[in-house]
Coordinates of C-alpha atoms in Angstrom, one line a residue:
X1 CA 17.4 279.6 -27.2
X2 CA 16.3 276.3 -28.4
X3 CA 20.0 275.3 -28.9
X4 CA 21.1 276.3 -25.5
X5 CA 18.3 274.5 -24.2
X6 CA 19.7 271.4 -26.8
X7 CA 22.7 271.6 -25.4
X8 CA 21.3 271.6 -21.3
X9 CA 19.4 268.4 -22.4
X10 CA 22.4 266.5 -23.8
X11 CA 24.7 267.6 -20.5
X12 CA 22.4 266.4 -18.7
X13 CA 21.7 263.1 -20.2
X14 CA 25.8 262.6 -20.3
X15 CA 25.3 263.3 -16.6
X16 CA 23.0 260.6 -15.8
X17 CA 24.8 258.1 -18.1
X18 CA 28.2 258.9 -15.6
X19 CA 26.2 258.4 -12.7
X20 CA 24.3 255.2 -13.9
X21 CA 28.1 254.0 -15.3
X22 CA 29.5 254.1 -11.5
X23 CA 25.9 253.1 -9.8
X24 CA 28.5 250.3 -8.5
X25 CA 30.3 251.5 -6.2
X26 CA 27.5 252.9 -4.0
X27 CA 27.2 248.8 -3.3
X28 CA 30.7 248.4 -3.0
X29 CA 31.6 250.9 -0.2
X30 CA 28.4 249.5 1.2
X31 CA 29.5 246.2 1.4
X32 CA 33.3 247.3 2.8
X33 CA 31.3 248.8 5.8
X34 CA 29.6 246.2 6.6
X35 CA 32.8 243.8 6.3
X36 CA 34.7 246.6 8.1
X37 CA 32.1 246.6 10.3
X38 CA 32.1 250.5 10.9
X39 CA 28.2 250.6 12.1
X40 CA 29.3 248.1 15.0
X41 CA 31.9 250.4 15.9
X42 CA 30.2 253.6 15.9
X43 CA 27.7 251.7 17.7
X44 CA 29.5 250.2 20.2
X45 CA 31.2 253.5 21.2
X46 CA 27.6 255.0 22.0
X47 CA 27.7 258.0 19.9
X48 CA 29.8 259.5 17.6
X49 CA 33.3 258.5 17.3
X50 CA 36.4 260.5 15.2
X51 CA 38.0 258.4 12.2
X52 CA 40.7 257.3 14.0
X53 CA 38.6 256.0 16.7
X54 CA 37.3 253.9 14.1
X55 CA 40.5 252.3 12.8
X56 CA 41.5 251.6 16.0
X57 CA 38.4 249.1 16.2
X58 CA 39.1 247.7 12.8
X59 CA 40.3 243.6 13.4
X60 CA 43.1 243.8 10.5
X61 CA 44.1 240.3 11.3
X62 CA 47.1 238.4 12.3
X63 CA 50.0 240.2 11.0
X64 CA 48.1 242.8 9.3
X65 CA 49.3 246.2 9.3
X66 CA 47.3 249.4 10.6
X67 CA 44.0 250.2 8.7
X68 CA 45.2 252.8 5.9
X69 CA 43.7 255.9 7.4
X70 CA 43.3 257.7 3.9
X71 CA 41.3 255.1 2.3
X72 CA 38.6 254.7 5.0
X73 CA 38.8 258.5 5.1
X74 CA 37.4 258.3 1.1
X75 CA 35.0 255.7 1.9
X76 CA 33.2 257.3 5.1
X77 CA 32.9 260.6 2.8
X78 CA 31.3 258.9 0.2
X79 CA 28.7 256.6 2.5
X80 CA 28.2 260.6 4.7
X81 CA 27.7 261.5 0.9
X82 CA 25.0 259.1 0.3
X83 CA 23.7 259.7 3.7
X84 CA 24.4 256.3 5.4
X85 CA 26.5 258.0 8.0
X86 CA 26.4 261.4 9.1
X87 CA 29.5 263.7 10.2
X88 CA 30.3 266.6 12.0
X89 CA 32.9 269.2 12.4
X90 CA 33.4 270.7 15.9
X91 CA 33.4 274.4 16.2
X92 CA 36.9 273.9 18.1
X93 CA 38.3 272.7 15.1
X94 CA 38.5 268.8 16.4
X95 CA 38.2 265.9 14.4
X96 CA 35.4 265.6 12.7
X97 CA 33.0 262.7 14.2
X98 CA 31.1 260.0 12.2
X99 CA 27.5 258.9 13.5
X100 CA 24.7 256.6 12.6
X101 CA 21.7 257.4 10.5
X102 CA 18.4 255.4 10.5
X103 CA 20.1 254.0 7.2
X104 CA 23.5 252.7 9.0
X105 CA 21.1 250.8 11.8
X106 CA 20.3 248.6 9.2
X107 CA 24.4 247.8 9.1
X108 CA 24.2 246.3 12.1
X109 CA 25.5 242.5 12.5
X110 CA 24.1 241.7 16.2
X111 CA 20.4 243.5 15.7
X112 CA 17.4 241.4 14.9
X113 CA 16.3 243.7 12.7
X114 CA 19.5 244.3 10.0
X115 CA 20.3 243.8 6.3
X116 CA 24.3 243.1 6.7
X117 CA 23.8 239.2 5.8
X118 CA 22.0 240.4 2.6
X119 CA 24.6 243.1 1.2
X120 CA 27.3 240.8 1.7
X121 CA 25.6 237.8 -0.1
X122 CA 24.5 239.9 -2.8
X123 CA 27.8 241.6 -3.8
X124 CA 29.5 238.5 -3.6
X125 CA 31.5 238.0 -6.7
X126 CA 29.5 234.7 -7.3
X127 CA 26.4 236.5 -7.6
X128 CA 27.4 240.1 -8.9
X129 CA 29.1 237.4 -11.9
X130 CA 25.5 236.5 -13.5
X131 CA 25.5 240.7 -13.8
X132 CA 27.8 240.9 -16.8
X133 CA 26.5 238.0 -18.5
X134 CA 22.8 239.8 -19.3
X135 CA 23.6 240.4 -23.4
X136 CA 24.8 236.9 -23.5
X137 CA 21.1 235.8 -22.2
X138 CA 19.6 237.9 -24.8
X139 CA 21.4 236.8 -27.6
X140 CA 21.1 233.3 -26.6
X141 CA 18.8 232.6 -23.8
X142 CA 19.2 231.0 -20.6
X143 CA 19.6 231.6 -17.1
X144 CA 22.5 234.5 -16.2
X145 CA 24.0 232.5 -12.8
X146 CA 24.4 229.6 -15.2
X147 CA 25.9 231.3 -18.2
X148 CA 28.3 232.8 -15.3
X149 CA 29.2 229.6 -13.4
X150 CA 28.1 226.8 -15.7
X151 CA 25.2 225.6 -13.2
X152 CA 22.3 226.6 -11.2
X153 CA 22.7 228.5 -7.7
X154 CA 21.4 225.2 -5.8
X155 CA 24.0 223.0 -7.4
X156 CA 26.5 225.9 -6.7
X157 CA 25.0 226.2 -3.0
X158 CA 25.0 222.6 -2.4
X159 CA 28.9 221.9 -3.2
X160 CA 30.4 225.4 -2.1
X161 CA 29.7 224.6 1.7
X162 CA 30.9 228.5 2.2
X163 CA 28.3 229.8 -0.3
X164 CA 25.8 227.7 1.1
X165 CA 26.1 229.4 4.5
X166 CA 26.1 232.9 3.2
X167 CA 23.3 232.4 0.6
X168 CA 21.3 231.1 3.7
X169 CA 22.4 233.9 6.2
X170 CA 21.2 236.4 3.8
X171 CA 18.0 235.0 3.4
X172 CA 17.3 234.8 6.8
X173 CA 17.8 237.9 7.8
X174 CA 15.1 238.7 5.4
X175 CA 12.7 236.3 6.7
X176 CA 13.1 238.1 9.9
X177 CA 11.9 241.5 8.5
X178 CA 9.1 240.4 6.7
X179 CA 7.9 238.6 10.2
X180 CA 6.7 241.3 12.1
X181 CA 4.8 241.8 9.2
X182 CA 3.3 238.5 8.7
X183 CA 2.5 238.7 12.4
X184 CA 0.7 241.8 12.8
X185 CA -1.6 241.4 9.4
X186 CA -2.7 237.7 9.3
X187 CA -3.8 237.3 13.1
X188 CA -6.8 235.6 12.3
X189 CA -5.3 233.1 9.2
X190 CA -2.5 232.1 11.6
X191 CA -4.9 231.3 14.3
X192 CA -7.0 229.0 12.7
X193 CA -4.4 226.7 11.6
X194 CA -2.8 223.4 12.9
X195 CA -0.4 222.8 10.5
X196 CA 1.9 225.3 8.2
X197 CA 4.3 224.6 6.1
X198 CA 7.0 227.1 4.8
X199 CA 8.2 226.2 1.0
X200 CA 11.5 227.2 0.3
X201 CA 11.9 228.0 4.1
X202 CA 15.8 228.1 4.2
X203 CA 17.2 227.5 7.5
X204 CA 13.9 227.9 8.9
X205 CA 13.8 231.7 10.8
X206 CA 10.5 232.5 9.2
X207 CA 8.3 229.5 9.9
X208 CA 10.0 229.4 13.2
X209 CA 8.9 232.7 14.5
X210 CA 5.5 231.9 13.9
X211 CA 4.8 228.9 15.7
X212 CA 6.5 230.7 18.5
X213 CA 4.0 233.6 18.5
X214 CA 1.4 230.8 17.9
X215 CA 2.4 227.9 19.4
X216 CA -0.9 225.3 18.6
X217 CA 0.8 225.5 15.0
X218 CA 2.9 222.6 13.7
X219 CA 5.5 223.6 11.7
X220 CA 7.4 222.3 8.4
X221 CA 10.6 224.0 7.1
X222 CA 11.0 222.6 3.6
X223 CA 13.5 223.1 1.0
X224 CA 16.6 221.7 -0.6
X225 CA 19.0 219.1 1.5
X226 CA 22.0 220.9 1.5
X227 CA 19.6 224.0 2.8
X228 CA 17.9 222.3 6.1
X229 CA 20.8 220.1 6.8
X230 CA 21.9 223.8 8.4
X231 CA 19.8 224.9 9.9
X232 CA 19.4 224.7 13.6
X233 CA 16.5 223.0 15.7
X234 CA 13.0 224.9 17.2
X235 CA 10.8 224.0 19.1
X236 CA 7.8 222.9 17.4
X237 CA 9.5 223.0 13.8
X238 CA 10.4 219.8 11.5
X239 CA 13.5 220.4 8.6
X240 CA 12.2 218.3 5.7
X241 CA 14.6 218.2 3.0
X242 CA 13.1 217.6 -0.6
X243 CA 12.4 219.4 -4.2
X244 CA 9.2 221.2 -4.3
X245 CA 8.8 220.6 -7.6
X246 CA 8.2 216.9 -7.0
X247 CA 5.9 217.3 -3.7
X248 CA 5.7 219.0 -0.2
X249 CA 4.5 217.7 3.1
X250 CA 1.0 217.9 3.7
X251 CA -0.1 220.9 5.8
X252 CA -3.7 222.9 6.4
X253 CA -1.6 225.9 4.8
X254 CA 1.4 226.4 3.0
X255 CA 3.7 230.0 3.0
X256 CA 6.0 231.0 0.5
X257 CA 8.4 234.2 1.2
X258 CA 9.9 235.8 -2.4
X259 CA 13.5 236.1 -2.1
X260 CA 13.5 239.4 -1.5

């Protein structure tokens, strides 16, 4: 008994090293539906749509050939799979027809509330690079995004125009999220206010919200030159560019949002 039960134990534990070995590629298919833009698709169609309905919508480009049916065949099942979209086979024997979850909504590039900036900055090959370079920190210290690319993300971000732009999409769309949040549970901080400044603010979507719901407030978006020289103009919001380990502007409060 005891070596049956020996032998259940070390299955298992070969099971969970499999799954943990190709933890990857639930990221991965991620990140092709959101480039692929599948949740747009199904959304845009208003309910649930057949797989070639889908390829139909997919832009392959100038000159590009038809979306290969098979392939986004494997990757649907695998994201129905992991429950990110849902399927269903008609009793008439039609197609089967893909549909949203509450998981896929979060796919979604034109909805306020969406994580589809932040999957495709963070499977990135610039920033899934520092990934493989963890034993290399341990044996020798350092920071993994330098040991990958030879320098810091900002210096990376501030030459890489491209980067830049992606880094700061994806961190605004998680400004936005934590918002609501912000909004709802400090009602009484915010309103006693006249100035706030937001450290580290990016292109400014967090700081910007909330002198819009509370408009007596002056706002400061500070962070890194490269950062606010892109981000757009609001009303009642100042870019300062600058290293907040040297100073910040003076404010009555100051916010700082974690990067994630």
């Amino acid at each position: 008994m005891a070596t049956i039960e020996s032998d259940e134990a070390a299955l298992q534990g070969q099971a969970e090293i499999w799954r943990f070995m190709f933890s990857f590629a639930d990221s991965m298919a991620l990140k092709s539906a959101v480039e692929l833009r599948i949740a747009d698709i199904i959304h845009s169609h208003g309910g649930a749509i057949t797989l070639s309905q889908i390829a139909s919508c997919i832009d392959g480009g100038s000159g590009a050939s038809s979306p290969d049916i098979t392939t986004l065949a494997r990757i649907m099942r695998f994201l129905v799979r992991r429950k990110i979209f849902t399927v269903h086979h008609p009793a008439d024997g039609g197609d089967p027809v893909y549909d949203l979850t509450h998981s896929s909504r979060w796919l979604l590039h034109g909805s306020e509330q969406t994580l589809a900036p932040m999957i495709l900055m963070e499977n990135h090959p610039l920033l899934t690079a520092p990934w493989h370079c963890f034993s290399r920190c341990v044996k020798e210290g350092g920071i993994a995004f330098k040991k990958a690319h030879g320098r810091e993300i900002w210096d990376l971000a501030s030459e890489n125009p491209e980067f830049n732009r992606l880094f700061n999409d994806g961190m605004a769309c998680t400004a936005k999220i934590v918002t609501r949040a912000i909004l709802s549970g400090y009602k009484e901080g915010l309103s006693s206010i006249g100035s706030l400044v937001d450290v580290g603010g990016g292109t400014g979507s967090l700081i910007s919200e909330i002198v819009k719901a509370y408009p007596h407030i002056k706002g400061f978006n500070f962070d890194l030159q490269h950062v606010v020289s892109a981000a757009p103009p609001y009303d009642g919001v100042c870019h300062i560019g600058g290293d907040m380990f040297q100073a910040i502007p003076n404010a009555d409060a100051v916010i700082m949002k974690v990067r994630y």
